[in-house]
Amino acid sequence: MRAAFPNELLSLPPLPGQLVPSDLATLVVAFLLQVGDWATHDYCRRLKPEHRPRMGMTIGVPMRYLSSETSHQQEHSGTVHLRDEFLGIARVAFDIFKIDQPNIAAGIGVEEASELVKNARARVAAKPPPTDPRDWVRSEAEAGCLWIFESPEVGDGLFGCVDIGAGTTDVSFFRLKQKHDGLRWVKHGLAFYSSESSPPGVDQVDQIILQHQELDGSQLSTVRGHEAELLDSLGLRAKKEAHDVCVRAFKETYQKAWRGAYEKEKKQSSWVDYTLFVLGGGSRLASFRNAMMKSVWEGLLEGRAIAEVRFPEDLCEWSTSSPPQANPFEEDATFLLVAYGLSYLGANVPPVDNPEDVPPLEMSNRKKLPGDQDEYYPK
């Protein structure tokens, strides 16, 4: 977020030395790659026979930031499209991970960090551009909805998806596209009508809880994942503040996304019974889910149900035994579904139309009968 909106996050501590926000984001992604590499090697070494993993990566970005119309002003290089910024972060981070292999977990100095990014950026600039940028960067909306697309329990239709994440709330509306394979109609891709992303997310709820507990940010780990029970224990004042600060903002983002989607299909009957999914850590909070169940038309169609679909069967926990055993995933997986969708690569990724590529549906023109209907009903 700081790489995308450097001028809107001025309250954060200044970065040290010559580092800029995109440098820091690149180093964070490189570190996460190292963590993933350690985890996959730990798993593969316990297989019989032992396997050697190959690392790949895809980072998820809010869909609206990948629009060709979304850009920001950089201090030295002028206007830059955010999708190009994120693509550069992904490619440079992967280059650092593969070539330099620094021990980021142990800590690196500012000058060394700046030099790492500078050299990797030069190496990446000398390479040809990727054939398909979606191999590196995909929208969180499509990644989070991939399990919906893959589920045999979900057919075609109109859908809404709300992902209440850590820093932002992402809302999108889409249709599942179909094609005929010669025998039957099958799901073929996702056509997104609209997508909106804005703060706050669950981080803001955690800050409210910490303030009411009179604790500082160092105690964040004691709050994350326990927001519902902590808000209940703190009483009405904390609940009201969480509602006033967060729920109202969630509903504004939801309404904005819905208005954009309605422009693509101006047919009231289509929006009477669309299917709604709620994902992310914030989906655990009943007050947040209830806010999403309210109708976009005040006073009408209240109490929209939030759809539930069984989680993917291949989302499991591996034991520490040798060889490792797959155990059923026992935790709430709603906050993992974006990562699950990003794990799909290449041909396994369904085609996606972003909102800017989806034209409004043409509505059939209805002709009024003339006042004198003799020509339609002759005597």
Coordinates of N, CA and C in Angstrom, one line a residue, residues 67 88 106 159 204 336:
S67 N -6.1 -1.8 -12.9 CA -6.7 -1.1 -14.1 C -5.7 -0.3 -14.8
G88 N 6.8 -5.0 -11.4 CA 8.2 -4.8 -11.2 C 8.6 -5.3 -9.8
A106 N 17.9 -12.7 9.1 CA 18.9 -12.3 10.1 C 19.1 -10.8 10.2
F159 N -23.0 -12.9 -8.9 CA -22.4 -13.1 -7.6 C -21.8 -11.8 -7.1
Q204 N -7.8 -2.1 11.7 CA -8.5 -1.0 12.4 C -9.3 -1.5 13.6
L336 N -7.7 -17.8 3.9 CA -6.7 -18.4 3.1 C -7.1 -18.5 1.6

